[in-house]
């Protein structure tokens, strides 16, 4: 069959390409229903990447967050009409020590390989996870990839941190900080959750947190057992160093924000306090399986995640795609979701 793929060919410019796909292959054929724009997609769309990176990766279909509906499965593992979360990470090998999302050989959609902006996505069976029938809000489930990233980071933290889990500091009042706060609140209901940010409007969404602090007005004596850095970009340096100043000795600093440039950190205090700095990136299939179960068992989690949705736009043409990316750029809060009706 001829499959239409909507690729970014240059900053702010999309074109349609046509791929000849074998529908009788062993892959699951998924029709995208809802997609969600990520900050990484925006860096490609706006050309805010190194020129050589853009030259090597474009043309490329964007978006690695989405849900869809199975339209064909030659193996009959998934029935036609099954709603699924699509997993962007695609490993080509296994390692006894290194997780699939850290293997250099793994392929990742919308980062050198075509993402989900296609009429149909042909996927391996272990790259799709069934959404429970009780869940109706597919537009919220569209940004499950970001939820899986936070879930993955928390589970890495759990395996490497000390036993003190009485309090957590979260730096970042955006999407990742909000999701991480929700998950930590669920996993550690008796622990105190402290949010550190700079935008009052965004901080107002963290009503379930125990304390909310403006980063420029943190009272004397504030401390916590562990911290999660969800800032990224230029703000990473000040966030990490503020964490190092405030965190308890032998605490774990989970680094989750992406910065395009190296940052300087206070290594003297890292050594003095005996801190563990733990980096986490992306996620694997098991993380998606876990959050699908989390949604099923805890519908209130989906309700809280729904508050993160900023805009939902109906996308029928390439011009609609451009409009959606531009709307997302000007959005002050949350995730932009595309209802994919191309």
CSV table of C-alpha atoms in Angstrom, one decimal:
chain,number,residue,atom,x,y,z
A,1,UNK,CA,0.0,0.0,0.0
A,2,UNK,CA,1.1,3.6,-0.5
A,3,UNK,CA,1.4,5.4,2.8
A,4,UNK,CA,1.5,9.2,3.1
A,5,UNK,CA,4.2,10.5,5.5
A,6,UNK,CA,4.2,14.2,6.5
A,7,UNK,CA,7.9,15.3,6.8
A,8,UNK,CA,9.6,18.4,7.9
A,9,UNK,CA,12.0,19.2,5.1
A,10,UNK,CA,13.2,22.6,6.4
A,11,UNK,CA,12.4,24.7,9.4
A,12,UNK,CA,8.6,25.5,9.4
A,13,UNK,CA,8.2,23.7,6.1
A,14,UNK,CA,6.4,20.3,5.7
A,15,UNK,CA,5.9,18.2,2.6
A,16,UNK,CA,4.2,14.9,1.8
A,17,UNK,CA,6.3,11.8,0.9
A,18,UNK,CA,5.0,8.5,-0.2
A,19,UNK,CA,6.2,5.1,1.1
A,20,UNK,CA,5.4,1.7,-0.4
A,21,UNK,CA,4.5,-0.5,2.6
A,22,UNK,CA,3.8,-4.2,2.7
A,23,UNK,CA,0.5,-4.5,4.6
A,24,UNK,CA,1.0,-8.3,4.8
A,25,UNK,CA,4.2,-7.9,6.8
A,26,UNK,CA,4.5,-9.1,10.4
A,27,UNK,CA,4.0,-5.5,11.7
A,28,UNK,CA,1.0,-4.0,13.3
A,29,UNK,CA,-0.6,-1.2,11.2
A,30,UNK,CA,-1.8,1.6,13.4
A,31,UNK,CA,-3.9,4.6,12.4
A,32,UNK,CA,-2.9,7.7,14.5
A,33,UNK,CA,-5.8,9.2,16.4
A,34,UNK,CA,-4.2,11.8,18.7
A,35,UNK,CA,-0.7,13.2,18.7
A,36,UNK,CA,1.1,15.5,21.1
A,37,UNK,CA,3.8,18.1,20.3
A,38,UNK,CA,7.0,17.9,22.4
A,39,UNK,CA,9.7,20.5,23.0
A,40,UNK,CA,12.1,18.3,20.9
A,41,UNK,CA,9.7,18.5,18.0
A,42,UNK,CA,9.7,22.3,18.3
A,43,UNK,CA,13.5,22.4,18.2
A,44,UNK,CA,13.4,20.8,14.8
A,45,UNK,CA,10.4,22.8,13.6
A,46,UNK,CA,12.0,26.1,14.5
A,47,UNK,CA,15.4,25.1,13.3
A,48,UNK,CA,16.8,25.5,16.9
A,49,UNK,CA,19.3,22.7,16.4
A,50,UNK,CA,22.8,22.6,15.2
A,51,UNK,CA,22.9,23.1,11.4
A,52,UNK,CA,24.7,19.8,10.9
A,53,UNK,CA,22.1,17.9,13.0
A,54,UNK,CA,19.3,19.3,10.8
A,55,UNK,CA,21.2,18.5,7.6
A,56,UNK,CA,21.6,14.9,8.8
A,57,UNK,CA,18.1,14.3,10.1
A,58,UNK,CA,15.8,16.1,7.7
A,59,UNK,CA,13.6,15.3,5.9
A,60,UNK,CA,11.8,13.6,8.8
A,61,UNK,CA,8.3,13.1,10.1
A,62,UNK,CA,7.9,14.7,13.6
A,63,UNK,CA,6.1,13.7,16.8
A,64,UNK,CA,6.9,10.8,19.1
A,65,UNK,CA,3.9,11.1,21.4
A,66,UNK,CA,0.7,9.5,20.3
A,67,UNK,CA,-2.1,7.0,20.5
A,68,UNK,CA,-3.8,5.2,17.6
A,69,UNK,CA,-6.1,2.4,16.5
A,70,UNK,CA,-5.1,-0.9,15.1
A,71,UNK,CA,-6.4,-1.3,11.5
A,72,UNK,CA,-4.6,-4.5,10.6
A,73,UNK,CA,-2.5,-7.2,12.2
A,74,UNK,CA,-1.4,-10.1,10.1
A,75,UNK,CA,-0.5,-12.1,13.2
A,76,UNK,CA,-3.9,-11.3,14.8
A,77,UNK,CA,-2.3,-10.4,18.1
A,78,UNK,CA,-4.3,-7.2,18.2
A,79,UNK,CA,-7.9,-7.1,17.1
A,80,UNK,CA,-8.9,-4.4,14.6
A,81,UNK,CA,-10.1,-1.3,16.5
A,82,UNK,CA,-7.8,-1.9,19.5
A,83,UNK,CA,-6.7,1.4,20.9
A,84,UNK,CA,-3.0,1.5,21.6
A,85,UNK,CA,-0.2,3.8,22.9
A,86,UNK,CA,2.6,3.9,20.3
A,87,UNK,CA,6.2,3.5,21.6
A,88,UNK,CA,8.7,5.6,19.8
A,89,UNK,CA,11.9,3.9,21.0
A,90,UNK,CA,12.8,1.0,18.7
A,91,UNK,CA,15.7,-1.2,19.8
A,92,UNK,CA,17.5,-3.4,17.4
A,93,UNK,CA,19.5,-5.4,20.0
A,94,UNK,CA,19.3,-6.4,23.7
A,95,UNK,CA,21.9,-6.0,26.4
A,96,UNK,CA,22.0,-7.6,29.8
A,97,UNK,CA,23.0,-4.4,31.5
A,98,UNK,CA,22.1,-1.4,29.3
A,99,UNK,CA,18.4,-0.6,29.0
A,100,UNK,CA,16.9,-0.3,25.5
A,101,UNK,CA,16.6,3.5,25.7
A,102,UNK,CA,20.3,3.9,26.4
A,103,UNK,CA,21.6,1.6,23.7
A,104,UNK,CA,23.3,3.8,21.0
A,105,UNK,CA,22.0,1.5,18.3
A,106,UNK,CA,18.3,2.0,19.2
A,107,UNK,CA,16.2,4.0,16.8
A,108,UNK,CA,13.9,6.8,18.1
A,109,UNK,CA,11.0,8.2,16.1
A,110,UNK,CA,11.2,11.9,15.3
A,111,UNK,CA,14.9,11.9,16.1
A,112,UNK,CA,16.6,10.7,13.0
A,113,UNK,CA,13.7,8.4,12.1
A,114,UNK,CA,10.2,9.1,10.9
A,115,UNK,CA,7.7,9.9,13.7
A,116,UNK,CA,4.0,9.4,14.0
A,117,UNK,CA,2.9,12.1,11.5
A,118,UNK,CA,1.8,9.5,8.9
A,119,UNK,CA,-1.5,8.2,7.6
A,120,UNK,CA,-0.5,4.8,9.0
A,121,UNK,CA,2.3,3.7,11.2
A,122,UNK,CA,3.8,0.2,10.8
A,123,UNK,CA,5.1,-1.0,14.2
A,124,UNK,CA,6.6,-4.1,15.8
A,125,UNK,CA,4.2,-5.8,18.2
A,126,UNK,CA,6.2,-5.0,21.2
A,127,UNK,CA,6.1,-1.3,20.3
A,128,UNK,CA,2.3,-0.9,21.0
A,129,UNK,CA,0.5,-1.1,24.3
A,130,UNK,CA,-3.2,-1.7,24.6
A,131,UNK,CA,-5.2,1.1,26.3
A,132,UNK,CA,-7.8,-0.3,28.7
A,133,UNK,CA,-11.4,0.0,27.4
A,134,UNK,CA,-12.4,1.9,30.6
A,135,UNK,CA,-10.3,4.9,29.5
A,136,UNK,CA,-12.2,7.3,27.2
A,137,UNK,CA,-10.0,10.4,27.2
A,138,UNK,CA,-7.6,9.5,24.4
A,139,UNK,CA,-6.4,13.0,23.9
A,140,UNK,CA,-4.9,13.0,27.4
A,141,UNK,CA,-3.3,9.6,26.8
A,142,UNK,CA,-1.7,11.0,23.7
A,143,UNK,CA,1.2,12.5,25.8
A,144,UNK,CA,1.8,9.2,27.6
A,145,UNK,CA,5.4,9.1,26.3
A,146,UNK,CA,6.3,12.1,28.5
A,147,UNK,CA,4.6,10.3,31.4
A,148,UNK,CA,6.7,7.2,30.7
A,149,UNK,CA,9.9,9.4,30.7
A,150,UNK,CA,9.0,10.6,34.2
A,151,UNK,CA,8.0,7.1,35.4
A,152,UNK,CA,11.3,5.7,34.1
A,153,UNK,CA,13.3,8.3,35.9
A,154,UNK,CA,11.5,7.7,39.2
A,155,UNK,CA,12.1,3.9,38.9
A,156,UNK,CA,15.8,4.5,38.2
A,157,UNK,CA,15.9,6.8,41.3
A,158,UNK,CA,14.2,4.1,43.4
A,159,UNK,CA,16.8,1.5,42.6
A,160,UNK,CA,19.8,3.8,43.4
A,161,UNK,CA,18.8,6.2,46.1
A,162,UNK,CA,19.0,5.8,49.9
A,163,UNK,CA,16.0,4.7,52.0
A,164,UNK,CA,15.0,8.2,53.1
A,165,UNK,CA,11.9,9.1,51.1
A,166,UNK,CA,10.2,11.6,53.4
A,167,UNK,CA,10.4,14.7,51.1
A,168,UNK,CA,11.1,15.5,47.5
A,169,UNK,CA,12.0,18.8,45.8
A,170,UNK,CA,10.9,19.2,42.1
A,171,UNK,CA,12.5,22.0,40.1
A,172,UNK,CA,10.4,23.1,37.1
A,173,UNK,CA,6.8,24.4,36.8
A,174,UNK,CA,6.3,23.0,33.3
A,175,UNK,CA,5.0,19.8,31.8
A,176,UNK,CA,7.6,17.4,33.1
A,177,UNK,CA,7.6,18.9,36.6
A,178,UNK,CA,3.9,18.6,36.8
A,179,UNK,CA,3.8,15.0,35.7
A,180,UNK,CA,6.7,14.1,38.0
A,181,UNK,CA,4.9,15.7,40.9
A,182,UNK,CA,1.7,13.7,40.2
A,183,UNK,CA,3.6,10.4,40.0
A,184,UNK,CA,5.7,11.0,43.2
A,185,UNK,CA,2.5,12.0,45.0
A,186,UNK,CA,0.9,8.7,44.0
A,187,UNK,CA,3.9,6.5,44.7
A,188,UNK,CA,4.8,8.3,48.0
A,189,UNK,CA,1.5,9.5,49.5
A,190,UNK,CA,3.1,10.2,52.9
A,191,UNK,CA,6.0,12.2,51.6
A,192,UNK,CA,6.1,15.9,51.3
A,193,UNK,CA,6.3,17.3,47.7
A,194,UNK,CA,7.9,20.7,47.3
A,195,UNK,CA,7.7,22.6,43.9
A,196,UNK,CA,10.3,25.2,42.9
A,197,UNK,CA,9.4,27.4,40.0
A,198,UNK,CA,9.3,30.9,38.7
A,199,UNK,CA,5.9,31.5,37.0
A,200,UNK,CA,3.0,32.1,39.3
A,201,UNK,CA,0.4,31.1,36.7
A,202,UNK,CA,2.1,27.7,36.1
A,203,UNK,CA,2.7,27.1,39.8
A,204,UNK,CA,-1.0,27.6,40.5
A,205,UNK,CA,-1.6,24.2,38.9
A,206,UNK,CA,0.3,22.4,41.6
A,207,UNK,CA,-2.4,22.6,44.2
A,208,UNK,CA,-1.8,19.1,45.4
A,209,UNK,CA,1.8,19.8,46.4
A,210,UNK,CA,2.7,20.4,50.1
A,211,UNK,CA,4.7,23.6,49.4
A,212,UNK,CA,5.3,25.8,46.4
A,213,UNK,CA,8.4,28.1,46.3
A,214,UNK,CA,9.4,30.8,43.9
A,215,UNK,CA,13.0,30.1,43.1
A,216,UNK,CA,14.0,33.7,44.0
A,217,UNK,CA,12.3,33.6,47.4
A,218,UNK,CA,13.1,30.3,49.1
A,219,UNK,CA,13.0,30.7,52.9
A,220,UNK,CA,16.0,29.8,55.1
A,221,UNK,CA,16.1,26.3,56.3
A,222,UNK,CA,14.2,24.6,53.4
A,223,UNK,CA,15.6,21.1,52.7
A,224,UNK,CA,14.5,17.7,51.4
A,225,UNK,CA,15.8,14.2,50.9
A,226,UNK,CA,15.9,14.0,47.1
A,227,UNK,CA,15.4,16.2,44.1
A,228,UNK,CA,14.2,16.0,40.5
A,229,UNK,CA,15.5,18.6,38.0
A,230,UNK,CA,12.8,19.1,35.3
A,231,UNK,CA,14.0,22.5,34.0
A,232,UNK,CA,16.4,22.0,31.1
A,233,UNK,CA,17.7,24.6,28.7
A,234,UNK,CA,19.5,27.7,30.0
A,235,UNK,CA,17.8,27.3,33.4
A,236,UNK,CA,19.5,24.0,34.2
A,237,UNK,CA,22.6,25.5,35.7
A,238,UNK,CA,20.9,27.6,38.3
A,239,UNK,CA,18.4,24.9,39.1
A,240,UNK,CA,21.0,22.2,39.6
A,241,UNK,CA,23.1,24.5,41.8
A,242,UNK,CA,20.2,25.5,43.9
A,243,UNK,CA,19.3,21.9,44.4
A,244,UNK,CA,22.9,21.2,45.5
A,245,UNK,CA,22.7,24.0,48.0
A,246,UNK,CA,19.4,22.9,49.6
A,247,UNK,CA,19.4,19.0,49.4
A,248,UNK,CA,20.2,16.9,52.4
A,249,UNK,CA,23.5,15.1,52.5
A,250,UNK,CA,23.7,11.8,50.5
A,251,UNK,CA,20.6,12.7,48.6
A,252,UNK,CA,20.0,11.9,45.0
A,253,UNK,CA,19.6,14.5,42.3
A,254,UNK,CA,17.7,13.1,39.3
A,255,UNK,CA,18.5,15.1,36.2
A,256,UNK,CA,15.7,15.1,33.6
A,257,UNK,CA,15.8,18.4,31.8
A,258,UNK,CA,17.6,18.6,28.5
A,259,UNK,CA,20.2,21.3,27.9
A,260,UNK,CA,21.7,22.0,24.5
A,261,UNK,CA,24.9,23.3,26.1
A,262,UNK,CA,27.2,22.2,28.9
A,263,UNK,CA,26.5,23.7,32.3
A,264,UNK,CA,28.7,24.4,35.3
A,265,UNK,CA,27.9,22.8,38.7
A,266,UNK,CA,29.3,23.2,42.2
A,267,UNK,CA,31.3,19.9,42.4
A,268,UNK,CA,32.9,20.9,45.7
A,269,UNK,CA,29.5,20.8,47.4
A,270,UNK,CA,28.5,17.6,45.6
A,271,UNK,CA,31.5,15.9,47.1
A,272,UNK,CA,31.1,17.5,50.5
A,273,UNK,CA,27.5,16.3,50.7
A,274,UNK,CA,28.2,12.9,49.1
A,275,UNK,CA,25.4,13.5,46.5
A,276,UNK,CA,24.4,11.0,43.8
A,277,UNK,CA,23.6,12.7,40.5
A,278,UNK,CA,21.5,10.5,38.3
A,279,UNK,CA,20.7,11.1,34.6
A,280,UNK,CA,17.7,9.7,32.9
A,281,UNK,CA,16.5,9.9,29.3
A,282,UNK,CA,13.6,8.6,27.3
A,283,UNK,CA,11.9,5.3,28.3
A,284,UNK,CA,11.4,1.7,27.3
A,285,UNK,CA,8.5,-0.7,26.6
A,286,UNK,CA,8.1,-1.8,30.2
A,287,UNK,CA,7.6,1.8,31.3
A,288,UNK,CA,4.7,2.1,28.8
A,289,UNK,CA,3.2,-1.1,30.1
A,290,UNK,CA,3.5,0.2,33.6
A,291,UNK,CA,1.7,3.5,33.0
A,292,UNK,CA,-1.1,1.8,31.0
A,293,UNK,CA,-1.8,-0.3,34.1
A,294,UNK,CA,-1.4,2.9,36.2
A,295,UNK,CA,-4.2,4.6,34.1
A,296,UNK,CA,-6.4,1.5,34.4
A,297,UNK,CA,-6.0,1.2,38.2
A,298,UNK,CA,-6.0,4.9,39.0
A,299,UNK,CA,-8.5,6.9,36.9
A,300,UNK,CA,-7.8,9.9,39.0
A,301,UNK,CA,-4.3,10.0,37.5
A,302,UNK,CA,-5.8,10.5,34.1
A,303,UNK,CA,-8.0,13.3,35.4
A,304,UNK,CA,-5.0,15.1,36.8
A,305,UNK,CA,-3.0,14.6,33.6
A,306,UNK,CA,-6.0,16.1,31.7
A,307,UNK,CA,-5.3,19.4,33.4
A,308,UNK,CA,-2.0,19.5,31.5
A,309,UNK,CA,-3.7,19.7,28.1
A,310,UNK,CA,-3.4,23.2,26.8
A,311,UNK,CA,-4.9,23.1,23.3
A,312,UNK,CA,-6.6,20.4,21.2
A,313,UNK,CA,-6.6,21.1,17.5
A,314,UNK,CA,-8.2,19.3,14.6
A,315,UNK,CA,-5.5,18.6,12.0
A,316,UNK,CA,-6.8,17.8,8.4
A,317,UNK,CA,-4.1,19.5,6.2
A,318,UNK,CA,-0.4,20.4,6.2
A,319,UNK,CA,-1.4,24.0,6.9
A,320,UNK,CA,-3.2,22.8,10.0
A,321,UNK,CA,0.0,21.1,11.1
A,322,UNK,CA,1.9,24.4,10.7
A,323,UNK,CA,-0.8,26.3,12.6
A,324,UNK,CA,-0.7,23.7,15.4
A,325,UNK,CA,3.1,24.1,15.8
A,326,UNK,CA,2.7,27.9,15.9
A,327,UNK,CA,-0.1,27.8,18.4
A,328,UNK,CA,2.1,25.5,20.6
A,329,UNK,CA,5.0,28.0,20.4
A,330,UNK,CA,2.8,30.7,21.9
A,331,UNK,CA,1.1,28.4,24.5
A,332,UNK,CA,1.7,29.5,28.1
A,333,UNK,CA,0.8,26.1,29.7
A,334,UNK,CA,0.5,22.4,29.0
A,335,UNK,CA,0.6,20.1,26.0
A,336,UNK,CA,-0.8,20.8,22.5
A,337,UNK,CA,-2.7,17.8,21.2
A,338,UNK,CA,-3.5,17.1,17.6
A,339,UNK,CA,-6.7,15.3,16.6
A,340,UNK,CA,-5.2,13.5,13.6
A,341,UNK,CA,-7.7,13.4,10.8
A,342,UNK,CA,-5.4,13.8,7.8
